[in-house]
Coordinates of N, CA, C and O in Angstrom, one line a residue:
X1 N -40.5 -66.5 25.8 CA -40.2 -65.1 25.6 C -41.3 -64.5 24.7 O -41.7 -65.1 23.7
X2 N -41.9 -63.3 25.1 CA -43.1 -62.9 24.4 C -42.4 -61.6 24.3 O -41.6 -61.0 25.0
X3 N -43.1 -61.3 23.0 CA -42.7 -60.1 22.1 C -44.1 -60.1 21.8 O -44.8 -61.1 21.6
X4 N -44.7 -58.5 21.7 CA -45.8 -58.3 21.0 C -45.3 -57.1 20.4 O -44.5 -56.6 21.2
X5 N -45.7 -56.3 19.0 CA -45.1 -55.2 18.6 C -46.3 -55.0 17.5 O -46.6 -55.9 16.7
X6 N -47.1 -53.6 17.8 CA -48.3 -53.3 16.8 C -47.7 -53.3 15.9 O -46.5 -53.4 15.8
X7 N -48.8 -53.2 15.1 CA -48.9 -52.4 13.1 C -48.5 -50.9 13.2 O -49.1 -50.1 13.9
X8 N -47.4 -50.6 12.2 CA -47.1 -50.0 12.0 C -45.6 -49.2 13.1 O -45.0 -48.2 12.6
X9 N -45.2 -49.7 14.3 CA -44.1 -49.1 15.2 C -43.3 -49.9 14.6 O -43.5 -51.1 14.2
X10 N -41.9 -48.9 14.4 CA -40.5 -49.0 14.3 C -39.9 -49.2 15.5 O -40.3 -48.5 16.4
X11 N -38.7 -50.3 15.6 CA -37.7 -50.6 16.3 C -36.8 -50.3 15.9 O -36.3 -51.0 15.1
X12 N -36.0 -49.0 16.2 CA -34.2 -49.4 16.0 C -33.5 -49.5 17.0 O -32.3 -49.7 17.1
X13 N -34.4 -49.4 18.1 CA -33.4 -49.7 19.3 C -33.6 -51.0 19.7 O -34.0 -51.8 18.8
X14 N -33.4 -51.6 21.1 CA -33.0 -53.2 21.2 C -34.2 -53.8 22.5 O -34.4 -53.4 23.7
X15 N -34.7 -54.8 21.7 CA -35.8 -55.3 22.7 C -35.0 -56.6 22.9 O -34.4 -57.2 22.0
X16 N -35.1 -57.1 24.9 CA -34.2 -57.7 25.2 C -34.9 -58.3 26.2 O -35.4 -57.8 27.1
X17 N -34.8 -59.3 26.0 CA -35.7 -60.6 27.3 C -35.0 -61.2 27.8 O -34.6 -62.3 27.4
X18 N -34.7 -60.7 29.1 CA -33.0 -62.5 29.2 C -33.3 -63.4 29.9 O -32.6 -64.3 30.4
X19 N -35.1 -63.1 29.9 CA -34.8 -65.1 30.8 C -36.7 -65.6 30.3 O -37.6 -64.7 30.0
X20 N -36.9 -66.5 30.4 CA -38.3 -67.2 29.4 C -39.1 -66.9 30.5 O -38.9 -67.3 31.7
X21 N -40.3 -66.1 29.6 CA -41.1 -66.0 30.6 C -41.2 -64.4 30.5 O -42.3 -64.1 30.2
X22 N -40.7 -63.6 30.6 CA -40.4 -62.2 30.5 C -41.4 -61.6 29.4 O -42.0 -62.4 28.7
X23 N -41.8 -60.3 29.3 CA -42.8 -60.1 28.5 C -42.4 -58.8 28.1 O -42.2 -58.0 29.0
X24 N -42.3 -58.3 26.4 CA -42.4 -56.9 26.1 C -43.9 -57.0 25.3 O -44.2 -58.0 24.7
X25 N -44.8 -55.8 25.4 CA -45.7 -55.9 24.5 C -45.6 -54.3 23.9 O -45.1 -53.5 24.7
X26 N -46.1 -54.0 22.8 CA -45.8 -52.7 22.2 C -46.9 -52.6 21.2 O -47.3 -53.4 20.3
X27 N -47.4 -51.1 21.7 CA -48.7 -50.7 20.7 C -48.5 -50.5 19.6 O -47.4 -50.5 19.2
X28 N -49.6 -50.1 18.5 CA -49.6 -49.7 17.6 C -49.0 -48.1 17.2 O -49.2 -47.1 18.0
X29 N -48.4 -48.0 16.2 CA -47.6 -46.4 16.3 C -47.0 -46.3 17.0 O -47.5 -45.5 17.8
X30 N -45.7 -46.7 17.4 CA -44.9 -46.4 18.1 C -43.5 -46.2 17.5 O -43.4 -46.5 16.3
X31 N -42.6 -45.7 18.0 CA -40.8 -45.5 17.7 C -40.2 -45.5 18.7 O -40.1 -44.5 19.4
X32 N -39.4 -47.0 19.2 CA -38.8 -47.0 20.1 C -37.2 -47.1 19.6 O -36.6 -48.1 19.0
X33 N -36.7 -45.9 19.9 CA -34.9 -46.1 19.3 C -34.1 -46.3 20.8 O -32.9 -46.3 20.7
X34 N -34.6 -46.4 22.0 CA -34.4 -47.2 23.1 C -33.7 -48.4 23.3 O -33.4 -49.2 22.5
X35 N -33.4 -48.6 24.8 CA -33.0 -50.1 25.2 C -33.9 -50.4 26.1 O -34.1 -49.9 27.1
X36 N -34.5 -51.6 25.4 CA -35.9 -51.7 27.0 C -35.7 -53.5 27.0 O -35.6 -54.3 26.1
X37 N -35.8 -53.6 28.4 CA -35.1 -54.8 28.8 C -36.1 -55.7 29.8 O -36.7 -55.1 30.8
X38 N -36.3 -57.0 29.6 CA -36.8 -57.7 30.8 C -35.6 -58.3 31.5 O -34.6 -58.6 30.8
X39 N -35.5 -58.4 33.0 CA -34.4 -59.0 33.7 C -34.4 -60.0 33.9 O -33.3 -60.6 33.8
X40 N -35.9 -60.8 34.3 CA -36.6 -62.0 34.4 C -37.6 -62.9 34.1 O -38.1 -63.0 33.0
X41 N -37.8 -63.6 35.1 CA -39.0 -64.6 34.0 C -40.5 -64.1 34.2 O -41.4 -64.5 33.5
X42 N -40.6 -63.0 35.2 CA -41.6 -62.3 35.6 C -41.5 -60.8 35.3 O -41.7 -60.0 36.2
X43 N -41.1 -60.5 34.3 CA -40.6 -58.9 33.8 C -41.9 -58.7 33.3 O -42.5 -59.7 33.0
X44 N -42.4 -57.6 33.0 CA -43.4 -57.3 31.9 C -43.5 -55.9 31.7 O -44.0 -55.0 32.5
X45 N -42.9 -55.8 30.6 CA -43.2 -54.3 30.2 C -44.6 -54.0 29.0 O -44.7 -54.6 27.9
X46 N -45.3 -53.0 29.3 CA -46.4 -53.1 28.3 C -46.1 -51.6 28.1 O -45.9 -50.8 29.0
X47 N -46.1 -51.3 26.5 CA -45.8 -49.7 25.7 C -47.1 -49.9 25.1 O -47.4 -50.8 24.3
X48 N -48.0 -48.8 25.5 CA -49.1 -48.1 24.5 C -49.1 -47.7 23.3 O -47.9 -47.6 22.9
X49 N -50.0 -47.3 22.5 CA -49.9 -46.7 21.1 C -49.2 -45.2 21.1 O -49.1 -44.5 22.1
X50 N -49.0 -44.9 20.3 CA -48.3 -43.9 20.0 C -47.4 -42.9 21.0 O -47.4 -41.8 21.5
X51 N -46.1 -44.4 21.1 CA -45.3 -43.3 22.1 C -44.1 -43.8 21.5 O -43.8 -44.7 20.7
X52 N -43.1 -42.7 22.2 CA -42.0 -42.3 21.7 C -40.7 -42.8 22.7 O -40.6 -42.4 23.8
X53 N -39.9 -43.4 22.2 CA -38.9 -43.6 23.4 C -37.4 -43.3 22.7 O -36.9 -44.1 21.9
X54 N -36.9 -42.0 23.2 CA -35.3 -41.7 22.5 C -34.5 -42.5 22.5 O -34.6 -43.4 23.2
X55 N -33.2 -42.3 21.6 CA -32.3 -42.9 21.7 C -31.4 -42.7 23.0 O -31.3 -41.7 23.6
X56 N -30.5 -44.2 23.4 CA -29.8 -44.2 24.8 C -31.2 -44.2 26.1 O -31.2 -44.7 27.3
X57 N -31.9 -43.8 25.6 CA -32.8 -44.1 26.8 C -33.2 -45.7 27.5 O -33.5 -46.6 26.7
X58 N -33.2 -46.0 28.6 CA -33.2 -47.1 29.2 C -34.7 -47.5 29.6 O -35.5 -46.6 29.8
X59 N -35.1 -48.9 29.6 CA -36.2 -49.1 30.3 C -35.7 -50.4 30.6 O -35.4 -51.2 29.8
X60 N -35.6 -50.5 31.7 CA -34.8 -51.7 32.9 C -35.8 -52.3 34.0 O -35.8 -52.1 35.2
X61 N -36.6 -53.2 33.3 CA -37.6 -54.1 34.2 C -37.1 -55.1 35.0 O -36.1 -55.6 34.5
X62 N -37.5 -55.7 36.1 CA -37.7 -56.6 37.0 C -39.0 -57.0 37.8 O -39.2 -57.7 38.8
X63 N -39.9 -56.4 37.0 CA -41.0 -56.5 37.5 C -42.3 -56.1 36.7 O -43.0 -56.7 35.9
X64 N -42.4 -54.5 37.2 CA -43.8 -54.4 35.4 C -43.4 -52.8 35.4 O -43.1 -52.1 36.4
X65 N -43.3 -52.6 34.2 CA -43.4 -51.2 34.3 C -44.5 -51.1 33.1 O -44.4 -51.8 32.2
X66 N -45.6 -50.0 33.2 CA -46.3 -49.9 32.4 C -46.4 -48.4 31.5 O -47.1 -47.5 32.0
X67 N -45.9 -48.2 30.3 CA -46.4 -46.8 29.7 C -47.4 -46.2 28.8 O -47.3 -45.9 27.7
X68 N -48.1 -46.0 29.3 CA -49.2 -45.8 28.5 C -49.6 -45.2 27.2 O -48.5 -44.9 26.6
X69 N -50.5 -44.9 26.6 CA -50.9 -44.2 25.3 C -50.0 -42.6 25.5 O -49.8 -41.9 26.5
X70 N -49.6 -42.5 24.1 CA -49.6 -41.1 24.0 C -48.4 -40.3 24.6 O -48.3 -39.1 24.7
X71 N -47.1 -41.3 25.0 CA -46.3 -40.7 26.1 C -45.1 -40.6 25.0 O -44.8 -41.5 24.1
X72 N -44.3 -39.3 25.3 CA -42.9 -39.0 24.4 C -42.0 -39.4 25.8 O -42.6 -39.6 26.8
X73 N -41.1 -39.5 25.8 CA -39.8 -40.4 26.4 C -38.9 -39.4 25.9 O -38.7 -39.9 24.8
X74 N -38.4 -38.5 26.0 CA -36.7 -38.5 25.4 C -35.7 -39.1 25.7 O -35.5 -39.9 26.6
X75 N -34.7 -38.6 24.7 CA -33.2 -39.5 25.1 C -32.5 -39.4 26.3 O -32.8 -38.4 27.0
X76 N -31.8 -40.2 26.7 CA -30.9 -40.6 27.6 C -31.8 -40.4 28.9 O -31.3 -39.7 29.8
X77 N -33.0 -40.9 29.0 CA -33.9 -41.1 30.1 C -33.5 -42.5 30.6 O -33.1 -43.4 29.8
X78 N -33.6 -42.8 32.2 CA -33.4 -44.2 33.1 C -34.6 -44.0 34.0 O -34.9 -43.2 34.9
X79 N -35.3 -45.5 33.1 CA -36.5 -45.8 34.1 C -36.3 -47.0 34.7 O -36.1 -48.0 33.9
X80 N -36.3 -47.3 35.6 CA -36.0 -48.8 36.6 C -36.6 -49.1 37.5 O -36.3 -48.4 38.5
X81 N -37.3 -49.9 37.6 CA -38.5 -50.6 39.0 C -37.9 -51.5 39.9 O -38.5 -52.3 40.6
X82 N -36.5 -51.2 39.7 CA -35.5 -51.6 40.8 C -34.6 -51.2 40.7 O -34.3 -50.7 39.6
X83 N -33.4 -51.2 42.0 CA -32.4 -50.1 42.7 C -31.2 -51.1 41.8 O -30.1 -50.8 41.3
X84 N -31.8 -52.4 41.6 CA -30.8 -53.1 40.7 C -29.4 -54.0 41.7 O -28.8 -54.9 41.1
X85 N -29.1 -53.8 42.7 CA -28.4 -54.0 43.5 C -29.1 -53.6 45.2 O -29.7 -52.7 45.7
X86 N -28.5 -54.9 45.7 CA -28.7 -54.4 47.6 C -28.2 -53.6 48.0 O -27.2 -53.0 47.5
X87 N -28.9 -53.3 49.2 CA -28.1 -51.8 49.7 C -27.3 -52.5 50.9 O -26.8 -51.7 51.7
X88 N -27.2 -53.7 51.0 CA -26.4 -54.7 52.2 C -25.0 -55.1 51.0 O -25.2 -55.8 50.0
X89 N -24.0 -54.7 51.3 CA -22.3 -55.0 51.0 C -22.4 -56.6 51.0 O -22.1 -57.0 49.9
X90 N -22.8 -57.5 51.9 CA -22.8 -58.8 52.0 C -23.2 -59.3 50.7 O -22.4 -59.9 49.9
X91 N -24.7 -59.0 50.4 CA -25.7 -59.1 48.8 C -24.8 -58.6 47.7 O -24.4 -59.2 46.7
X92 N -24.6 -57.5 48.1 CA -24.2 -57.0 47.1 C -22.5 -57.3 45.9 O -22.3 -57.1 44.7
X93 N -21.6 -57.7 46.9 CA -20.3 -57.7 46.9 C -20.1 -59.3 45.7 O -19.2 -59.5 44.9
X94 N -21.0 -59.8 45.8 CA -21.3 -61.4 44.7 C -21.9 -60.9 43.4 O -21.9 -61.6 42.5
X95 N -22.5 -59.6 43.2 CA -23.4 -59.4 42.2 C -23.0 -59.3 40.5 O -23.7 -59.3 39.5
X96 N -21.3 -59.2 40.6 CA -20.6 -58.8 39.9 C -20.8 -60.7 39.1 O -21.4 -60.8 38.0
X97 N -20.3 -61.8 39.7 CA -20.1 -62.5 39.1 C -21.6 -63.4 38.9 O -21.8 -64.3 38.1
X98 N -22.8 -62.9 40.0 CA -24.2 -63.2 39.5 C -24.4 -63.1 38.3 O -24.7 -64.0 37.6
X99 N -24.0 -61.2 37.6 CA -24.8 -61.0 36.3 C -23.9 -62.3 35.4 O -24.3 -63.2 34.7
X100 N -22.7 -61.9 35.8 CA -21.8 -62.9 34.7 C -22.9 -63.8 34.0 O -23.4 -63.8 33.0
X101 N -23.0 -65.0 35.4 CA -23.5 -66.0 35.0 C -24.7 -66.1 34.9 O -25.0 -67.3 34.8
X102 N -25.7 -65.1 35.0 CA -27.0 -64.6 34.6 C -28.1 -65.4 36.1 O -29.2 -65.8 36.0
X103 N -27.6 -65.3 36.7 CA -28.1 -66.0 38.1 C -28.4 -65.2 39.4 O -28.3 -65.5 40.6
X104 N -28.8 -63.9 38.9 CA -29.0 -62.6 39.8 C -30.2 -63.1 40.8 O -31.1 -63.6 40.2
X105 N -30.3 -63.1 42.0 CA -31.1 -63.2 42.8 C -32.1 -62.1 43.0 O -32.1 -61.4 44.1
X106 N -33.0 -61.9 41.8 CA -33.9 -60.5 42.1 C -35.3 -60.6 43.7 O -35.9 -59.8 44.4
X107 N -35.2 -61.8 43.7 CA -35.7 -61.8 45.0 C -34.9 -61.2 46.0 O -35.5 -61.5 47.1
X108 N -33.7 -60.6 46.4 CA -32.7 -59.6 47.1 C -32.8 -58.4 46.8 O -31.8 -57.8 47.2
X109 N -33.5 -57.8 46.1 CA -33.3 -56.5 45.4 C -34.9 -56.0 45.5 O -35.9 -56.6 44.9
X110 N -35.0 -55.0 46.2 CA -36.8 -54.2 46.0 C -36.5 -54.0 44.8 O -35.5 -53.9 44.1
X111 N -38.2 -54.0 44.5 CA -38.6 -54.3 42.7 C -39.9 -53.4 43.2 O -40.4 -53.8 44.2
X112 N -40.6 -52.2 42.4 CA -41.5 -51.5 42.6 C -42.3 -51.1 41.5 O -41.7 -50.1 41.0
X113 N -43.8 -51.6 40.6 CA -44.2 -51.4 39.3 C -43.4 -49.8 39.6 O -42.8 -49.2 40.5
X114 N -43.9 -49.5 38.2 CA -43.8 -48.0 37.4 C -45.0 -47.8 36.6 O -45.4 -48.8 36.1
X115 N -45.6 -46.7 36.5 CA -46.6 -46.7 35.5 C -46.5 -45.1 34.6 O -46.7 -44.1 35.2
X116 N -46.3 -45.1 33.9 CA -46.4 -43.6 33.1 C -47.7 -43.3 32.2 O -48.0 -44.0 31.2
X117 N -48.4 -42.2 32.9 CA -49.8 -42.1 32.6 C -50.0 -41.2 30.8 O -49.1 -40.5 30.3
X118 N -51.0 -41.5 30.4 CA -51.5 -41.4 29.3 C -50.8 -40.2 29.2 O -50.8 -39.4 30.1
X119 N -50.0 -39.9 27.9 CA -49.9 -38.1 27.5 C -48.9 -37.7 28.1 O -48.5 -36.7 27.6
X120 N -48.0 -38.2 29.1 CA -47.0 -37.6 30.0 C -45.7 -37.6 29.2 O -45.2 -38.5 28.6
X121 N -45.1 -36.3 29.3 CA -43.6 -36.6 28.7 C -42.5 -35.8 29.5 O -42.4 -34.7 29.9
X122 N -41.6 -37.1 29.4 CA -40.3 -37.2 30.5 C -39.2 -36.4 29.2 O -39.1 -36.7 28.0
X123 N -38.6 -35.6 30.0 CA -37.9 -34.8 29.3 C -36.0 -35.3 29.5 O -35.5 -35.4 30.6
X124 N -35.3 -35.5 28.3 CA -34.1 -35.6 28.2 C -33.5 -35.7 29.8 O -33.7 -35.0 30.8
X125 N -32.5 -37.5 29.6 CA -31.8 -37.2 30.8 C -32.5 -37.3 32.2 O -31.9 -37.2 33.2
X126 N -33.5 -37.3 32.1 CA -34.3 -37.6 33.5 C -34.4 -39.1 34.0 O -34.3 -40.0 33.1
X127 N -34.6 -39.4 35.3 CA -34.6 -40.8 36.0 C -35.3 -40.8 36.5 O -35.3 -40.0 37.4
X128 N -36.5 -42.0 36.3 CA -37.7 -42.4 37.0 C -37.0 -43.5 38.0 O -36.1 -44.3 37.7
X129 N -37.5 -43.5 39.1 CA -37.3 -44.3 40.3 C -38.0 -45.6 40.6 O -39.2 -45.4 40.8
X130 N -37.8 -46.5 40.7 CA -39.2 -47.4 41.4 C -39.6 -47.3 42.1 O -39.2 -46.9 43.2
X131 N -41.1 -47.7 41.7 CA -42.4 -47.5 42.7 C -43.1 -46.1 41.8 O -44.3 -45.8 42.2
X132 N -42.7 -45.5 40.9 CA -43.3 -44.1 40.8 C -44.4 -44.0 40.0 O -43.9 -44.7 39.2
X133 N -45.3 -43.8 39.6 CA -46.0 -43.0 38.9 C -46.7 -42.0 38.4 O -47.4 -41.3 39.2
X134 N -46.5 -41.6 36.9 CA -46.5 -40.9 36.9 C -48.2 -40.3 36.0 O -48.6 -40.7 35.0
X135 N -48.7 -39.1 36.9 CA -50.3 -39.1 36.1 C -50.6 -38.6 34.3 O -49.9 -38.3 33.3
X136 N -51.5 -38.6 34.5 CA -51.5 -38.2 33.0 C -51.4 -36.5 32.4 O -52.1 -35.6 32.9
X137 N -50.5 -36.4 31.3 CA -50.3 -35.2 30.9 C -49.4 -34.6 31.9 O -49.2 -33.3 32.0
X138 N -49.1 -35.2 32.4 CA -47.7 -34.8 33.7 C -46.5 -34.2 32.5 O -46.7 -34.5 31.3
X139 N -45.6 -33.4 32.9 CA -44.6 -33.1 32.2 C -43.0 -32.9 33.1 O -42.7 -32.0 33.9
X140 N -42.3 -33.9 32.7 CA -41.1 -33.7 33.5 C -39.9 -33.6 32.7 O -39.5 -34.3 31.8
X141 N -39.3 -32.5 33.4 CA -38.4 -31.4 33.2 C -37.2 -32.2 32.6 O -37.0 -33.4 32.8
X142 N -36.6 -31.6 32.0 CA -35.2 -32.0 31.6 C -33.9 -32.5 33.0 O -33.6 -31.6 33.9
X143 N -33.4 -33.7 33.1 CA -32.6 -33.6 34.0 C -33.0 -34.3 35.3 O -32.2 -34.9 36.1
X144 N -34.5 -34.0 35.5 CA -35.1 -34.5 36.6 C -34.5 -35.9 37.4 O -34.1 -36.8 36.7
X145 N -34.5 -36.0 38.8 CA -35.0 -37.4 39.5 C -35.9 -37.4 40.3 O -36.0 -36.9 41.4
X146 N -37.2 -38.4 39.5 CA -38.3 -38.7 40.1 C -38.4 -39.7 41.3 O -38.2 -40.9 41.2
X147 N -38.7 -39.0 42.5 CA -38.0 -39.9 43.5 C -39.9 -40.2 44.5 O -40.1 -40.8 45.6
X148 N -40.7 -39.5 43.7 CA -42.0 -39.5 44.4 C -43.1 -39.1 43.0 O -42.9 -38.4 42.1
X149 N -44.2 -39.7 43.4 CA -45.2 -40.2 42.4 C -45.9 -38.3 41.7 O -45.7 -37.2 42.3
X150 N -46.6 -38.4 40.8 CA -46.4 -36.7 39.6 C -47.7 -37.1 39.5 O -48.2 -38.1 39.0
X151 N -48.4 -36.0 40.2 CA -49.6 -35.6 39.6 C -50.2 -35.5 38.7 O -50.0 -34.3 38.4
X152 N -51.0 -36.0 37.9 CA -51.9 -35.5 36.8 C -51.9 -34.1 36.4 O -52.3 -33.2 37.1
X153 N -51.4 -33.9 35.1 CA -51.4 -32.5 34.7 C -50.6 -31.1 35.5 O -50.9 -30.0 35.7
X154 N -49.3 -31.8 35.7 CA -48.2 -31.3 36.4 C -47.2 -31.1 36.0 O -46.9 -32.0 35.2
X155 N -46.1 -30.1 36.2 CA -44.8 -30.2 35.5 C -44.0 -30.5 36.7 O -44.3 -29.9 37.7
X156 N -43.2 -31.2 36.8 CA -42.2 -31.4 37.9 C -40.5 -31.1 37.5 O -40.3 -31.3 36.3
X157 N -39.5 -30.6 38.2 CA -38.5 -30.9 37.6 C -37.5 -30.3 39.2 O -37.6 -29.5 40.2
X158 N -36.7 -31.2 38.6 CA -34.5 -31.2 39.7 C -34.6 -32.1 40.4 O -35.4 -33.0 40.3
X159 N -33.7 -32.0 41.5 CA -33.3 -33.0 41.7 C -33.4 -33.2 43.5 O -32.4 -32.8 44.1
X160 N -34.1 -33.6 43.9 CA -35.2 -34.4 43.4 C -36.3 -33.5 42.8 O -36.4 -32.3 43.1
X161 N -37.3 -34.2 41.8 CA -38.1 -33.5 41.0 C -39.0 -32.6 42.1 O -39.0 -33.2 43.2
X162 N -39.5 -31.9 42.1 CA -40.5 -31.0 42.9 C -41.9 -30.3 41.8 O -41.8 -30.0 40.6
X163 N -42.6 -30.2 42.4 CA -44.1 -29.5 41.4 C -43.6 -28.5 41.1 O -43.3 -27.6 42.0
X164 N -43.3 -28.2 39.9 CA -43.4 -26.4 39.2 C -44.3 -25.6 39.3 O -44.2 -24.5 39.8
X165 N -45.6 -26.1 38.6 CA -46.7 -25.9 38.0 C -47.6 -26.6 38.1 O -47.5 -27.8 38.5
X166 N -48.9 -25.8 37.7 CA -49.5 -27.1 37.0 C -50.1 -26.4 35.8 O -50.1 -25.2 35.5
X167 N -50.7 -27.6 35.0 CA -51.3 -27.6 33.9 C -52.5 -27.1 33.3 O -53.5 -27.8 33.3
X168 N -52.5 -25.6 32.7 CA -53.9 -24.9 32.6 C -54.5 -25.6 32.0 O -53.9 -26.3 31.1
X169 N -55.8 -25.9 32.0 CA -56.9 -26.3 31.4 C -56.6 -25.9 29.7 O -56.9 -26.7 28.9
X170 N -56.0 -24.8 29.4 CA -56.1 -24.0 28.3 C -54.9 -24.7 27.8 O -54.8 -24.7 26.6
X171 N -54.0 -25.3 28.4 CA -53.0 -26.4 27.5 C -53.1 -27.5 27.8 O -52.1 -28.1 28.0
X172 N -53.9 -27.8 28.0 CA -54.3 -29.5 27.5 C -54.7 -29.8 26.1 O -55.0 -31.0 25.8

């Protein structure tokens, strides 16, 4: 299990590896009052310097999710690079006593990185999807589901998220 956590970031929320091999790494300046989780032995989540991740907010790996420098997170955000469950009743209907016994077959389950680009901040209550990325200085809305990848210097938001805007030169 690898843990990396810069100089000077606060933890009060819960960094969680549940199987060897899994990887959290975390920049310098950071505040994660978050739950950010590896699922497997091939999980890796990497947090840049100076970002922010709210309380209740989730980060649920199976694979890589990456956030970059500079990104605020609010609370009760769900980011996941998997659906977490099959979408076949057969797969799925066992999964209950899989987690029990910690023996989840993530090879059954699409798993898609995540990347959240430099500067971007996901607003309260929003859900990033797997597979997404999002570009830098992107801004998403309160509430959102990101169900398709956010342009660089974009505001997106609802449900599913859609382009608002974009980002004047003059607010960057």
């Amino acid at each position: 299990m690898i843990k990396r956590i810069g100089i000077n970031t606060e933890i009060s929320g819960t960094l969680e590896i549940r199987k060897e091999g899994g990887s959290i790494d975390i920049g310098n300046d950071c505040l994660i009052e978050g739950y950010v989780v590896c699922e497997n032995e091939t999980s890796k989540i990497r947090i840049g310097n100076n970002v922010y991740i709210g309380g209740s907010t989730v980060i649920d790996c199976a694979g890589s999710i990456t956030v970059e420098d500079d990104v605020l997170i609010s609370y009760h955000v769900t980011i996941s690079d998997t659906d977490g469950h099959s979408t076949r009743l057969s797969v799925r209907k066992n999964d209950l006593q899989a987690f029990r016994q910690g023996k989840v077959d993530w090879g059954a389950i699409p798993i898609e990185s995540i990347v959240i680009g430099r500067g971007a901040w996901i607003g309260a209550r929003s859900i990033i999807l797997k597979g997404i990325s999002i570009g830098e200085g992107a801004i998403i809305g309160a509430g959102s589901v990101v169900t398709h990848d956010v342009p660089a210097w974009h505001v997106v938001a609802g449900n599913p998220a859609r382009v608002i805007r974009k980002i004047e030169e003059s607010e960057k």
